Coordinates of C-alpha atoms in Angstrom, one line a residue:
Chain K
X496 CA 3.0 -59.8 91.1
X497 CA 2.5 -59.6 87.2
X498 CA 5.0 -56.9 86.1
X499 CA 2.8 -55.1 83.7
X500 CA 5.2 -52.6 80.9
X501 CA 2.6 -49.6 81.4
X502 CA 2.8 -49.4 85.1
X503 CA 6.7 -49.8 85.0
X504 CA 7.2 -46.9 82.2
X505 CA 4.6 -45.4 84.1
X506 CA 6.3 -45.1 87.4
X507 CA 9.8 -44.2 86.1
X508 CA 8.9 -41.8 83.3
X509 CA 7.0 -39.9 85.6
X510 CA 9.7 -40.1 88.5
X511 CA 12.6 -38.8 86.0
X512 CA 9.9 -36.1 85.3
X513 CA 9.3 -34.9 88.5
X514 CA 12.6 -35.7 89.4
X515 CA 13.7 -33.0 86.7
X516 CA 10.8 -30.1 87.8
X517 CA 12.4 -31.1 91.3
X518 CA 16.0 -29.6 90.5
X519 CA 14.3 -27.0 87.6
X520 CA 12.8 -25.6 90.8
X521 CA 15.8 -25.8 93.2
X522 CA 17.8 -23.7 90.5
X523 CA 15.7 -20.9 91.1
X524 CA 15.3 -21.1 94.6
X525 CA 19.1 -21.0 94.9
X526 CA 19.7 -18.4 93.0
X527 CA 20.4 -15.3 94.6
X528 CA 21.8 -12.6 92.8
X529 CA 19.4 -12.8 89.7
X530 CA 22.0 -12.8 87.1
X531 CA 20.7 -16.4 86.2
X532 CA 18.2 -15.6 83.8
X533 CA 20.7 -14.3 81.3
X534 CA 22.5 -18.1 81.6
X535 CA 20.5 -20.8 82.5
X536 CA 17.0 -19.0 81.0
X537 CA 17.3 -21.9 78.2
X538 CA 18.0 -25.1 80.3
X539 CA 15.7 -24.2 83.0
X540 CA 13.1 -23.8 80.5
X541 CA 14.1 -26.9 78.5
X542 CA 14.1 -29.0 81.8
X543 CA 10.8 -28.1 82.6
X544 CA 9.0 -29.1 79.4
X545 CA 11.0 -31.8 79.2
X546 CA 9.9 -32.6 82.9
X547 CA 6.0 -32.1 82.1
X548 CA 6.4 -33.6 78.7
X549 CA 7.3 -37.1 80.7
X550 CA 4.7 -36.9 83.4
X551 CA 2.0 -36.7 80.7
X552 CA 3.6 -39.3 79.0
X553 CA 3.9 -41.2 82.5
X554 CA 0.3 -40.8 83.0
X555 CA -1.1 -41.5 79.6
X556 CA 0.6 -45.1 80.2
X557 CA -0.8 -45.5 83.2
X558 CA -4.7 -45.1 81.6
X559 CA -2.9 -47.6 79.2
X560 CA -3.1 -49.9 82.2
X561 CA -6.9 -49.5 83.2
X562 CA -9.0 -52.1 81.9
X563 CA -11.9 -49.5 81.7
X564 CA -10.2 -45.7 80.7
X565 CA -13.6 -44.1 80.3
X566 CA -13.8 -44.1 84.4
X567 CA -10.7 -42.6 84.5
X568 CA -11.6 -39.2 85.5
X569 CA -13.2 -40.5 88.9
X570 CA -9.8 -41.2 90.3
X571 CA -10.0 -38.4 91.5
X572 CA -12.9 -38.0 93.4
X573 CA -11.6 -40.2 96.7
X574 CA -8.8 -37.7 97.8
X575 CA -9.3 -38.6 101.5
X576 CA -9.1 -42.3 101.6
X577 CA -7.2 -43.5 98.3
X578 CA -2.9 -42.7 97.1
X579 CA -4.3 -43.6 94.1
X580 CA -6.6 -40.7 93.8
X581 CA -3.8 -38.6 96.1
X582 CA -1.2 -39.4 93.2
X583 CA -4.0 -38.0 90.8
X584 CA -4.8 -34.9 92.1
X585 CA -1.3 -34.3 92.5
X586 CA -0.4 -35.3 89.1
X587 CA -3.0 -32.5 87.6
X588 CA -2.2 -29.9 89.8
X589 CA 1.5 -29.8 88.7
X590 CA 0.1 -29.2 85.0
X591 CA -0.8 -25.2 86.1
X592 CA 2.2 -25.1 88.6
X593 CA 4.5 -25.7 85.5
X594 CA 3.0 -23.3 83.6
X595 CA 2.8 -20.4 86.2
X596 CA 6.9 -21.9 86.8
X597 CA 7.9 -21.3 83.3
X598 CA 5.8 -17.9 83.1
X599 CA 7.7 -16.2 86.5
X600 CA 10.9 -17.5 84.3
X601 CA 10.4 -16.0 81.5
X602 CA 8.2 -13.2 82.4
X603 CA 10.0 -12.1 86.1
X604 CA 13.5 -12.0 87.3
X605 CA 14.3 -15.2 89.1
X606 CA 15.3 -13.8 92.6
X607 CA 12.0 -12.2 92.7
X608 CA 9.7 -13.4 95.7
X609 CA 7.2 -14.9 92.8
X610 CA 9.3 -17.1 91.0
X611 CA 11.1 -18.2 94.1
X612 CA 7.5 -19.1 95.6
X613 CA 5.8 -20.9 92.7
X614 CA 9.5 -23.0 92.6
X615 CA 9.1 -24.1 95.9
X616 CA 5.6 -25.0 95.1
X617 CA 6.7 -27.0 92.2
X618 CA 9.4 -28.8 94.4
X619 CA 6.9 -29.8 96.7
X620 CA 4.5 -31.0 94.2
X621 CA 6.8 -32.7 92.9
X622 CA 8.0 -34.8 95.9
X623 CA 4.6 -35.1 97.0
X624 CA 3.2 -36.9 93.7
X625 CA 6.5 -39.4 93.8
X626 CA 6.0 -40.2 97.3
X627 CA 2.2 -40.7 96.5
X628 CA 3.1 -42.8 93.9
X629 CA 5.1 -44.8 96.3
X630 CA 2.5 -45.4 99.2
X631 CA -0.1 -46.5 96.5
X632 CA 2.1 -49.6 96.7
X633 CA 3.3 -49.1 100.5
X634 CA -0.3 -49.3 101.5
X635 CA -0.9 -52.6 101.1
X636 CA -1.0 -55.2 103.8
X637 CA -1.6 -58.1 101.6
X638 CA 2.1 -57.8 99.7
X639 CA 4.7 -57.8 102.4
X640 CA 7.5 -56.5 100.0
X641 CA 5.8 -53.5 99.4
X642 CA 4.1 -52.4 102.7
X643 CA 6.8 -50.6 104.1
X644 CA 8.5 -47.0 104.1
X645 CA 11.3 -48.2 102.3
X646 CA 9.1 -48.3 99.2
X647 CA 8.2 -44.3 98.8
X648 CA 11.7 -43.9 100.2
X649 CA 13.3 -45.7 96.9
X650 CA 10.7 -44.2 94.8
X651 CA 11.5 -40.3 95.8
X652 CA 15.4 -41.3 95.4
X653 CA 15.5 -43.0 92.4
X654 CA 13.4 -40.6 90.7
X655 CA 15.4 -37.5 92.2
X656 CA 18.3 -38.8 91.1
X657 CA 17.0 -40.0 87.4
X658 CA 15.9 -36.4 87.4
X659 CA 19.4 -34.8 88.6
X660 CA 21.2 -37.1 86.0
X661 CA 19.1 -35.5 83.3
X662 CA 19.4 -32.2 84.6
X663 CA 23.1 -32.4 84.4
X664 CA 22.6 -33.2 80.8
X665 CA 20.5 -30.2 80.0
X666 CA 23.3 -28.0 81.3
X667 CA 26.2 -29.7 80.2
X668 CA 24.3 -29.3 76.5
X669 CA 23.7 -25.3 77.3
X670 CA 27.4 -25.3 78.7
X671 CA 26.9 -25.3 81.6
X672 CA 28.8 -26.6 84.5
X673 CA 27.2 -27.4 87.7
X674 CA 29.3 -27.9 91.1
X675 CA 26.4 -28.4 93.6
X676 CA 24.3 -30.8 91.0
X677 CA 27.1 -33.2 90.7
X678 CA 27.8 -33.1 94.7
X679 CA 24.2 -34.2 94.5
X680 CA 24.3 -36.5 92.1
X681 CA 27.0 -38.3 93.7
X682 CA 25.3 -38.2 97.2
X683 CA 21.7 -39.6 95.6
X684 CA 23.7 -42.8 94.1
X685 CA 24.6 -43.3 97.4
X686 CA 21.6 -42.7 99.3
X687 CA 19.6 -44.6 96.5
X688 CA 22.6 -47.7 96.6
X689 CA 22.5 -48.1 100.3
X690 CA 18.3 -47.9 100.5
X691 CA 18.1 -50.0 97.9
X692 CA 20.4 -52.9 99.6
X693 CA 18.7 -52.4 102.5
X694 CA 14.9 -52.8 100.9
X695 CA 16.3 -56.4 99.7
X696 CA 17.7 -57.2 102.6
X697 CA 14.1 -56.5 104.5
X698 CA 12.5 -59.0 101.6
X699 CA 15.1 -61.2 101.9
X700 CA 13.5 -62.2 105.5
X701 CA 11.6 -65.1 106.2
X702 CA 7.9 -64.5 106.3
X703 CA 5.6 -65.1 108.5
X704 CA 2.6 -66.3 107.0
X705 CA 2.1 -70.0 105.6
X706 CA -0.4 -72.3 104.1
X707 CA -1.1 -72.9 107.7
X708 CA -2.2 -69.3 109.0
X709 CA -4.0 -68.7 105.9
X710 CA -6.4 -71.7 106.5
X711 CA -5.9 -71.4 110.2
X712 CA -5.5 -75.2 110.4
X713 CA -2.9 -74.4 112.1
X714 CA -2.8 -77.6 114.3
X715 CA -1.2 -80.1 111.8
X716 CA 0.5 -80.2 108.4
X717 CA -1.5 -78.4 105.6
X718 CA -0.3 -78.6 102.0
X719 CA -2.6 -78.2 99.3
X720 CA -4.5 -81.1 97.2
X721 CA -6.1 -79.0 94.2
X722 CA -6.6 -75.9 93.3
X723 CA -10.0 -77.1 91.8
X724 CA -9.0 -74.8 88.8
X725 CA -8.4 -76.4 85.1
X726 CA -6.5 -73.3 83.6
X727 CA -5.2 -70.6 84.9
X728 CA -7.6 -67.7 86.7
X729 CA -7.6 -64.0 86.8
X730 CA -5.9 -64.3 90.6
X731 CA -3.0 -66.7 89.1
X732 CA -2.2 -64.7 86.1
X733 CA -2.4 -61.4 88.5
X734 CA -0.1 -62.5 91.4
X735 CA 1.5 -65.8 90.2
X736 CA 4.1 -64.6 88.6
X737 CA 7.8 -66.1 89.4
X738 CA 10.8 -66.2 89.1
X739 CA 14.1 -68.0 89.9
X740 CA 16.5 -67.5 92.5
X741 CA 19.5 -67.3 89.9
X742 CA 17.7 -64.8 87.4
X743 CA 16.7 -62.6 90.0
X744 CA 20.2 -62.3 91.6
X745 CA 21.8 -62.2 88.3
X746 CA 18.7 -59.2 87.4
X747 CA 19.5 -56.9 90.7
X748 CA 23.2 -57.2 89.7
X749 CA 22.6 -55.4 86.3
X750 CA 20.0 -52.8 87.9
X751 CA 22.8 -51.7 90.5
X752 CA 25.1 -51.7 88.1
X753 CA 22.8 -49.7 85.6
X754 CA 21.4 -47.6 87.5
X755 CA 24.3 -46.6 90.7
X756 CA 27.4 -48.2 88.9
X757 CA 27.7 -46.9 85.0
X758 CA 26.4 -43.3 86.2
X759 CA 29.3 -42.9 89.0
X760 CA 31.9 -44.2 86.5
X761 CA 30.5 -41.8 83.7
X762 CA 30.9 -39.0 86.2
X763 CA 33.5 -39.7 88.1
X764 CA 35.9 -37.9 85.6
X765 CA 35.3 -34.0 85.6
X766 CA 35.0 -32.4 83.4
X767 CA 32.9 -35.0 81.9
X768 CA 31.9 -34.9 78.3
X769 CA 28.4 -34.6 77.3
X770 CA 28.4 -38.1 75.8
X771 CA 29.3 -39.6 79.0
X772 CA 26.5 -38.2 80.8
X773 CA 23.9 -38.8 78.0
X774 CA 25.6 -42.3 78.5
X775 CA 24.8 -42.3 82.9
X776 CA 21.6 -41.0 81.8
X777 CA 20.4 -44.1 80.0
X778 CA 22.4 -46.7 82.0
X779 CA 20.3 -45.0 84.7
X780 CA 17.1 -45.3 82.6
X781 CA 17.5 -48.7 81.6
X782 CA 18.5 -49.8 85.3
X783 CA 15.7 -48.6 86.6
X784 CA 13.4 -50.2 83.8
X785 CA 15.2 -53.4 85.8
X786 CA 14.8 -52.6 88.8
X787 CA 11.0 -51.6 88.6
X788 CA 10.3 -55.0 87.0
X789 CA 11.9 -56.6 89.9
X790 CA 10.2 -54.5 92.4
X791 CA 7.0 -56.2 90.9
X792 CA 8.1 -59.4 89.9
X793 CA 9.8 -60.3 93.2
X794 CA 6.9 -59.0 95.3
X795 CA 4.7 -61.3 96.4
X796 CA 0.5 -61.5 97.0
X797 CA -0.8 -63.3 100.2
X798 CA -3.4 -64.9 98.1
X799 CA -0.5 -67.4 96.7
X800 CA -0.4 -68.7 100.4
X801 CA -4.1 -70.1 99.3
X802 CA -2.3 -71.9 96.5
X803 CA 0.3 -73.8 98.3
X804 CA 2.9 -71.0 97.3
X805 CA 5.2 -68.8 99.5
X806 CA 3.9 -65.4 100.1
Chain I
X439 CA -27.0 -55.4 111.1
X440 CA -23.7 -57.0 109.5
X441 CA -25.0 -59.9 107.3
X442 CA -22.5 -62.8 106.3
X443 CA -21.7 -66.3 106.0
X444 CA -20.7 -69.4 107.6
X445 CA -18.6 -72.0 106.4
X446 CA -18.6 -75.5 107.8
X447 CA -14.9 -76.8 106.8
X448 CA -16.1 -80.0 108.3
X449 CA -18.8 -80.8 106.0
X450 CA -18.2 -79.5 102.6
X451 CA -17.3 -81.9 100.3
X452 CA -15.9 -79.8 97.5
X453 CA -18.5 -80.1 94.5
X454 CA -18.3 -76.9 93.5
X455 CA -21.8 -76.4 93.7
X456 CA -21.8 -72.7 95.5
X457 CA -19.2 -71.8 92.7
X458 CA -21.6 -72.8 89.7
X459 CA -25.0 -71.5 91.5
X460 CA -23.3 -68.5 92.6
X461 CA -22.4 -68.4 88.7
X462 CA -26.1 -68.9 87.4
X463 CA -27.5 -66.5 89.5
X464 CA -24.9 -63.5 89.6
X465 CA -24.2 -63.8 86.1
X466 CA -27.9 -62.3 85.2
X467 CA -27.6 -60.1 88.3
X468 CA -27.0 -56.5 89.1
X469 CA -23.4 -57.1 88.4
X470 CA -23.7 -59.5 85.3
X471 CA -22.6 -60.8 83.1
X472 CA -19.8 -62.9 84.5
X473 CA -18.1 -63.0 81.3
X474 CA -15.6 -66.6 80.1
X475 CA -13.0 -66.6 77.8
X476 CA -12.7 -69.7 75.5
X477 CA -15.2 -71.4 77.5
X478 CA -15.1 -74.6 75.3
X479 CA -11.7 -74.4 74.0
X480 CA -8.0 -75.0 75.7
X481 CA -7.3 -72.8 78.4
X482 CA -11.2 -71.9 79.8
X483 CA -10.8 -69.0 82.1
X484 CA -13.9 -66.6 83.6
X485 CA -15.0 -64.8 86.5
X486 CA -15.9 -66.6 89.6
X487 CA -17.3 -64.8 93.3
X488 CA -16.6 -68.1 94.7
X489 CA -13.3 -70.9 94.6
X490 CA -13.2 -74.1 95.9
X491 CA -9.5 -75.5 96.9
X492 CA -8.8 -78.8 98.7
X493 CA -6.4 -79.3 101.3
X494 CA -4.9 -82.2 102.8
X495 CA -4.2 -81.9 106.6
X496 CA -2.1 -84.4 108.4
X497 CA -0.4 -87.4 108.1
X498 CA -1.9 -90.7 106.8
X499 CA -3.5 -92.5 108.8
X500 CA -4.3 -89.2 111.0
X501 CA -5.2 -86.8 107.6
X502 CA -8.3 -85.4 106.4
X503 CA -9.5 -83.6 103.2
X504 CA -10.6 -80.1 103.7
X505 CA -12.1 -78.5 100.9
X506 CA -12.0 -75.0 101.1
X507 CA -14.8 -72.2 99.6
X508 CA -14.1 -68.8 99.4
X509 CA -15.8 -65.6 98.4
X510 CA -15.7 -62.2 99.8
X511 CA -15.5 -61.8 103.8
X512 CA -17.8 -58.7 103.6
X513 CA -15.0 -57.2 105.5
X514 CA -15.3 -54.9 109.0
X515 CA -12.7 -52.7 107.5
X516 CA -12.0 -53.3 103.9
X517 CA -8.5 -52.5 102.4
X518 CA -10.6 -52.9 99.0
X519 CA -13.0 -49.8 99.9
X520 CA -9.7 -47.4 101.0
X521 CA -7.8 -47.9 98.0
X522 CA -10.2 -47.5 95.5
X523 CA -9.7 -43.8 94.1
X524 CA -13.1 -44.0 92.0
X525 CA -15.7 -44.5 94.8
X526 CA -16.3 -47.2 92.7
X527 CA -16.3 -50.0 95.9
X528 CA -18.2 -49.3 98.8
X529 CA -19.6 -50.7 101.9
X530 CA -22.8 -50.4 103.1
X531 CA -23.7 -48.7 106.3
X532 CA -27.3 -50.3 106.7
X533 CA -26.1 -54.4 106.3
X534 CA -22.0 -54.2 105.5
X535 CA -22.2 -55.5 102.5
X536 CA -19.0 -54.5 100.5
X537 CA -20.4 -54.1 96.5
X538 CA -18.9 -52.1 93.6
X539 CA -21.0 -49.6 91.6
X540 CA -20.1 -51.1 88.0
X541 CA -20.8 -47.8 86.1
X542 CA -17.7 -46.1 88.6
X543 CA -15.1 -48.7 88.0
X544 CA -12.2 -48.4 86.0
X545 CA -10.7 -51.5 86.2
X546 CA -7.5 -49.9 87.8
X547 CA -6.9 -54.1 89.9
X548 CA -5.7 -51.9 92.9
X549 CA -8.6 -53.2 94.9
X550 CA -8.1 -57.1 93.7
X551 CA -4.1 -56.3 95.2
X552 CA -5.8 -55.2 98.3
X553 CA -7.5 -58.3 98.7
X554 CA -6.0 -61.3 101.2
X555 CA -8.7 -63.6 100.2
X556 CA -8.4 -63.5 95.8
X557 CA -12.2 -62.4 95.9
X558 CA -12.4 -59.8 93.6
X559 CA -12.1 -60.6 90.2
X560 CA -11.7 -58.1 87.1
X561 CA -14.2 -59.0 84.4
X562 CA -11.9 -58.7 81.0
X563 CA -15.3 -57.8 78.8
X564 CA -16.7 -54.8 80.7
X565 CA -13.3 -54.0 82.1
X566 CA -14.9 -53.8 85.6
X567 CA -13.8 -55.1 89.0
X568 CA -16.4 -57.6 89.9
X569 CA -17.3 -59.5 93.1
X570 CA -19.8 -61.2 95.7
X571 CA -22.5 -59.4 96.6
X572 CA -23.9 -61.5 99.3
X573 CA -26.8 -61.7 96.6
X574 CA -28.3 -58.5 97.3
X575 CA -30.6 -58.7 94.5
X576 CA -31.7 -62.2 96.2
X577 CA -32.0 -61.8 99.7
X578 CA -34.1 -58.8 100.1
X579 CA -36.5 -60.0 97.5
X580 CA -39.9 -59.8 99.0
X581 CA -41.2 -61.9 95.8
X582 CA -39.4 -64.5 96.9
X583 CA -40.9 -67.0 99.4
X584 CA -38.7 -65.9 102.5
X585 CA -37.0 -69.1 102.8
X586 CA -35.7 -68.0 99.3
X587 CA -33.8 -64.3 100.6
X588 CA -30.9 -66.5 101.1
X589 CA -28.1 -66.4 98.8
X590 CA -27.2 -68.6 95.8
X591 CA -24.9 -70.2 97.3
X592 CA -26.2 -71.4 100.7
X593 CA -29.2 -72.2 98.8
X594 CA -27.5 -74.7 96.8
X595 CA -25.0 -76.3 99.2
X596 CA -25.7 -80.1 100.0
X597 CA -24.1 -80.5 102.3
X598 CA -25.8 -77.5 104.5
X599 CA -22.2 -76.2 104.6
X600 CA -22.9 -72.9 104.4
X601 CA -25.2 -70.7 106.5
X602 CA -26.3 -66.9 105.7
X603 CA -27.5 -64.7 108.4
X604 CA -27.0 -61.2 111.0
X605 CA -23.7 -61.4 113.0
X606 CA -24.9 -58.5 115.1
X607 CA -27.6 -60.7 116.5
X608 CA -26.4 -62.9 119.0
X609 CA -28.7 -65.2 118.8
X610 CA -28.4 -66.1 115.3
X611 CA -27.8 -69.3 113.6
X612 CA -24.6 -67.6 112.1
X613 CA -23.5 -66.2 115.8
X614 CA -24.9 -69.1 117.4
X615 CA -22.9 -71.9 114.6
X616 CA -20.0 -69.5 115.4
X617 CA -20.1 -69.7 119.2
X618 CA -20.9 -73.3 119.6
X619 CA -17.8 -74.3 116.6
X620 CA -15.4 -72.2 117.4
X621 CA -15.8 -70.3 114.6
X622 CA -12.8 -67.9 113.5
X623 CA -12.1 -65.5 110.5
X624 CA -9.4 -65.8 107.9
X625 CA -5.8 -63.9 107.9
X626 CA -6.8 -62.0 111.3
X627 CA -3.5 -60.6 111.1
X628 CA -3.9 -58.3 108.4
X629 CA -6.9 -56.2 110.6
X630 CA -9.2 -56.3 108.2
X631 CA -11.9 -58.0 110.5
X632 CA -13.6 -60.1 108.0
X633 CA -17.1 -60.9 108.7
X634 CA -17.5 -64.6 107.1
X635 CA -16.4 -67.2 109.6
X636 CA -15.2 -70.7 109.2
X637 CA -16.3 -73.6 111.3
X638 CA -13.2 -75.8 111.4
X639 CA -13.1 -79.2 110.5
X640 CA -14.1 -81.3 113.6
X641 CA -11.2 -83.9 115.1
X642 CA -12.0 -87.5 113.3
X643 CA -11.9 -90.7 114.9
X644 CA -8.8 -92.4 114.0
X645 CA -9.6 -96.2 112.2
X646 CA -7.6 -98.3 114.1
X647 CA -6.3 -101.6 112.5
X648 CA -6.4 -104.8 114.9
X649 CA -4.3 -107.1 114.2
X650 CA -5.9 -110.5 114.2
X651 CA -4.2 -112.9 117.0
X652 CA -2.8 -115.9 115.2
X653 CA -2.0 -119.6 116.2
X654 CA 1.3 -120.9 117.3
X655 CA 2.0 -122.6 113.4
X656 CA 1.2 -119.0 112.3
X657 CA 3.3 -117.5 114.7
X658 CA 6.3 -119.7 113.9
X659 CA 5.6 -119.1 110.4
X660 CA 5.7 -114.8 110.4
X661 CA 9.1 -115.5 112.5
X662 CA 10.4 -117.5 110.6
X663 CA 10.0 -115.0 107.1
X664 CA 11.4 -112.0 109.5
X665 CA 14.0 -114.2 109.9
X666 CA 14.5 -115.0 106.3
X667 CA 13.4 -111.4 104.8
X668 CA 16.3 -110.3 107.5

């Protein structure tokens, strides 16, 4: 598949966001004894407009992506069939749920039943649009790397743990230090390392389909004599895209090491200076930038199997 | 009723006639224009509801061209339709033709990734998904001459590769063509139950090669440069 820039920056800025409403939400929820608004009333607040300030960007990139914007509004109108529209309606309603979020903040004591229950509503949103975000890919039969649950899987995780990374900064900037978040952080880098290996080892399998059970002239040899094309057409430009063998191994190397690698050995040292974590929190970024162009770039469309190509 | 087409693998002959008609006709239709991109220059690109590709099967002397013509399966359950969060693509209940309202679509390619069979197509001018529509502005035309409500394509074909009609009625030429052929629809696997159905290429004669019995000089004579080219 073509790896278009909006749709990449699109799915990782809003993952980090939503990712970091995720953990501004769980700080709330776990605090009991109330005394948290007097220390972490800046970072929480911080977080979350940072948070919503990248999902808005996330989906301002992805109308960046539609070929007609004006039509962009009816995305949402097929809630019951389509992720896409799912991811939309999701998307909006975490706009109010951030704002009521930051109100019970600022407005109520934390361990009050309010703010406790509009943060749980804001962590599920929050999953809920990722994982949306995710099946919009997973969905589809006709790209075999993507249709399974691996996909949302890596998409929640990676964008939980972009989110705890920059979390960790927020408080390590207000001074604060954060015991459970780095447990965390340490347990998604694994979780996201070991799902991750085991999505490319599920792509790595031989596929079933062929030039043969495409055409269903399936009784003798089939290989393709023309394409009857001159120049390229919108379905080679959308899902012809390749690349080699070398460059793609040589590509997952320095996403792992990006995005799992650089962030453990920034944190691995406690207590770890603010630089170093501003540091994990871009290696992360910048890994995932790779690793989202390879989750296009190395998927690939049936209808290739039409032009003598492997699918 | 659950209107499509029939493709006879065996007797196309790839001239890319269904793809230019189809052309002519849609491009001035309901969903027009089919808009191209340096049409006269290097690298002509445009929007097609139909592809021809030709395939070689087998093994000289036992191979066979078969060209290949492909536009949208009109689908039992479309992918394309599911996925479309506008409401943009639909199918309709009355004939199962799968169309896209051009004034919903906002060219968002998820239904094109949907697609096994490459036949939808975003137009880069209006920004809109485009595809076949069974030429619904064509085939229920009652100022046509009836032998006319057929579409483009079939209309044009040569070769009488390509045969419109009701799979819901048994005893159509399209049900019938199906029955009688063999008659199967593309990628099954994927559930989509596409409606369009391909007649495959029928089992040619192989051209055998006698070889001409020789007299005795002659037959000394082949020996004799085995011997040598040995």
């Amino acid at each position: 598949m073509h790896p278009a820039f909006s749709i990449i920056f699109f799915t990782i800025t809003s993952g980090l966001g939503y990712g970091l409403l995720f953990f501004s939400g769980l700080y709330v929820v776990l605090d009991r004894t109330g005394d948290i608004t007097e220390s972490l009333f800046s970072p929480l607040v911080v977080s979350s407009i940072i948070g919503l300030t990248l999902v808005a960007l996330g989906i301002l990139s992805s109308i960046l992506h539609l070929a007609n914007p004006k039509n962009a509004w009816r995305a949402f109108l097929r809630f019951r069939s389509s992720w896409l529209s799912r991811e939309g309606v999701f998307a909006l309603l975490t706009f109010p749920v951030v704002f009521a979020f930051i109100y019970t903040i600022i407005a109520t004591e934390t361990n009050s039943v309010t703010s406790k229950t509009t943060a749980i509503i804001l962590m599920i949103i929050s999953l809920l649009t990722v994982y949306s975000t995710g099946m919009i890919y997973a969905c589809l039969k006709t790209i075999r790397a993507w249709n399974s649950p691996l996909v949302p899987t890596n998409y929640v995780l990676l964008g939980l743990l972009s989110g705890a990374l920059t979390m960790f900064a927020i408080l390590n900037y207000y001074n604060q230090q954060s015991e459970l978040l780095l447990t965390l952080i340490m347990e998604l880098l694994c979780l996201a390392f070991i799902t991750k290996a085991i999505y490319y080892y599920f792509i790595g399998k031989p596929s079933e389909l062929s030039i043969k059970t495409a055409t269903g002239l399936s009784s003798r040899k089939v290989r393709l004599l023309h394409t009857g094309e001159s120049s390229k057409n919108f379905l080679m430009r959308e899902f012809g895209f390749d690349i080699s063998v070398k460059k793609m191994l040589l590509l997952r190397f320095c996403s792992i090491l990006l995005m799992v690698v650089m962030p453990t050995l920034c944190l691995i040292t406690q207590p770890a200076s603010f630089h170093f974590i501003l540091i994990a929190v871009i290696c992360n970024f910048f890994g995932l930038l790779l690793e989202r162009w390879l989750f296009f770039a190395e998927a690939k469309h049936v209808v290739n199997l039409y032009y003598g190509r492997e699918a | 009723m659950r209107l499509g087409l029939v493709i006879d693998l065996d007797t196309c002959v790839g001239c890319h006639a269904c793809a230019i008609s189809c052309k002519e006709w849609n491009t001035s239709g309901t969903t027009g224009s089919l808009s191209d991109q340096n049409p006269y220059e290097k690298d002509p690109t445009g929007v097609f509801f139909n592809r021809v590709r030709s395939y070689e099967i087998g093994d000289y002397p036992h191979n066979k061209t078969v060209n290949f013509p492909m536009s949208c399966m009109q689908c039992e359950d479309a992918a394309c339709v599911t996925v479309c969060p506008t409401g943009a693509s639909y199918k309709r209940k009355s004939d199962g033709i799968v169309l896209i309202d051009q004034d919903k679509c906002m060219g968002c390619n998820l239904c094109a990734w949907a697609c096994p069979y490459g036949s939808r197509e975003l137009d880069r001018e209006s920004g809109t998904m485009k595809k076949c529509t069974l030429c619904v502005d064509r085939i229920y035309d009652e100022s046509l001459p009836e032998i006319d409500r057929q579409p483009s394509c079939v209309m044009t074909c040569p070769s009488s590769a390509r045969h419109f009609g009701d799979f819901d009625d048994p005893n159509s030429n399209v049900s019938k063509l199906t029955r009688e052929r063999n008659g199967d629809g593309l990628m099954n696997e994927l559930g989509y139950n596409p409606t369009n159905q391909y007649l495959p290429p029928r089992l040619a004669n192989n051209i055998t090669i006698e070889k001409k019995k020789k007299n005795i000089v002659g037959q000394v004579k082949d020996w004799a440069n085995e011997l040598i080219s040995r």
